[in-house]
Amino acid sequence: MQEQKLKILFFGDIVGKAGRYAVRDFLADKSSDIDFVVANVENASHGFGLTEKNYNELSEYGIDCMTSGNHIWDKKEILNYIDDAERLIRPINYPEAQGRGYGIFETPKGKIAVINALGRNFMPVFDSPRYPIEKVVETVKQETKVILIDFHAEASAEKMCYAKYFSQFGVSALIGTHTHVQTADERIFDGQTAYITDVGYCGDYESIIGMDYESSLSHILTMLPSRFEVANSGSAVINAVTVTVDAETGKAEEINRINIKTVLQE
Ligand SMILES: [Fe+2]
Ligand SMILES: [Fe+2]
């Protein structure tokens, strides 16, 4: 059988319009060897949550799977459409929630399973991600060996430890999200699992993790409640990784970071 390499493009948390438009422009001339596009969308609608309009817009840009995190519930209308949003998943370890914690998607090189989970260190109280992930990995393995986890968490060690742990279960990639800060520690654990502690964010370049500097500064200096606004300077950053996986074995072969500044077109 011919060797099949499946190449995944994964965008860090898309923050507001700057992030959406930067991703739109990036995907408009993405390299032709990309087989599957994933993006974390928990901040895509004005920094908090995801409207149905923006869900449809991001689908049209060519995002095949949208992962999320703790902010996915911030726009209340999510509850009206998440059960029908085929491309969107939410973290698997909410004790009770609408939507799905994983999905199996078609690519030109066969199927891929994508799981979304929340970490627990320095985060609100969630169920352990361990058992739900183990259970889903065993289930999806009957359909595909290509398995990707978006692990949405604060603490580096928690993300890294779970990546090494899940390498034993044949997971192809564990990509960290949530901090919006890209780390330079991409690697492959045990010849199996591609990993980065945090892929970063896609959003305004002249910002504090996507949000307006003045509103962030006011909160940092006073520690009083502050209304965070999305920044809009006209330039944006794209933080992403590409991961190449052997579609037959599910083993990751390569992970590369993308960190570029762009000027936004309206
Ligand atoms: Fe985020
Ligand atoms: Fe988050």
Short mmCIF file of N, CA and C and ligand atoms in Angstrom, two decimals, residues 13-15 40 42-43 47 70-71 152 177-180 200-201, ligand 1:
data_model
loop_
_atom_site.label_atom_id
_atom_site.label_comp_id
_atom_site.label_asym_id
_atom_site.label_seq_id
_atom_site.Cartn_x
_atom_site.Cartn_y
_atom_site.Cartn_z
N ASP A 13 -6.17 29.68 19.38
CA ASP A 13 -7.43 30.38 19.65
C ASP A 13 -7.62 31.61 18.74
N ILE A 14 -8.66 31.59 17.96
CA ILE A 14 -8.99 32.74 17.10
C ILE A 14 -9.69 33.78 17.98
N VAL A 15 -9.13 35.00 18.01
CA VAL A 15 -9.70 36.04 18.89
C VAL A 15 -10.31 37.16 18.02
N ASN A 40 -9.05 26.44 17.08
CA ASN A 40 -9.77 26.64 18.35
C ASN A 40 -10.53 27.96 18.23
N GLU A 42 -12.88 29.32 20.64
CA GLU A 42 -13.61 29.73 21.84
C GLU A 42 -13.70 31.25 22.01
N ASN A 43 -12.80 32.00 21.34
CA ASN A 43 -12.80 33.47 21.46
C ASN A 43 -13.13 34.16 20.14
N GLY A 47 -14.10 38.07 21.05
CA GLY A 47 -13.26 37.65 22.17
C GLY A 47 -13.86 36.62 23.10
N ASN A 70 -13.11 26.73 27.69
CA ASN A 70 -13.98 27.27 28.73
C ASN A 70 -14.85 28.44 28.26
N HIS A 71 -14.40 29.19 27.23
CA HIS A 71 -15.18 30.35 26.78
C HIS A 71 -16.26 30.03 25.75
N HIS A 152 -6.92 21.91 26.32
CA HIS A 152 -7.12 23.33 26.62
C HIS A 152 -6.83 23.55 28.10
N THR A 177 -3.77 24.46 24.03
CA THR A 177 -4.38 25.77 23.74
C THR A 177 -4.75 26.41 25.07
N HIS A 178 -5.27 27.64 25.01
CA HIS A 178 -5.83 28.39 26.14
C HIS A 178 -5.00 29.58 26.60
N THR A 179 -3.66 29.48 26.62
CA THR A 179 -2.90 30.62 27.16
C THR A 179 -2.76 31.74 26.13
N HIS A 180 -2.94 31.42 24.85
CA HIS A 180 -2.78 32.38 23.74
C HIS A 180 -1.31 32.77 23.54
N GLY A 200 -0.71 28.95 20.71
CA GLY A 200 -0.79 30.41 20.65
C GLY A 200 -2.17 30.90 20.26
N TYR A 201 -2.22 32.06 19.58
CA TYR A 201 -3.52 32.63 19.19
C TYR A 201 -3.44 33.27 17.81
FE FE B 1 -8.74 31.27 24.45
#
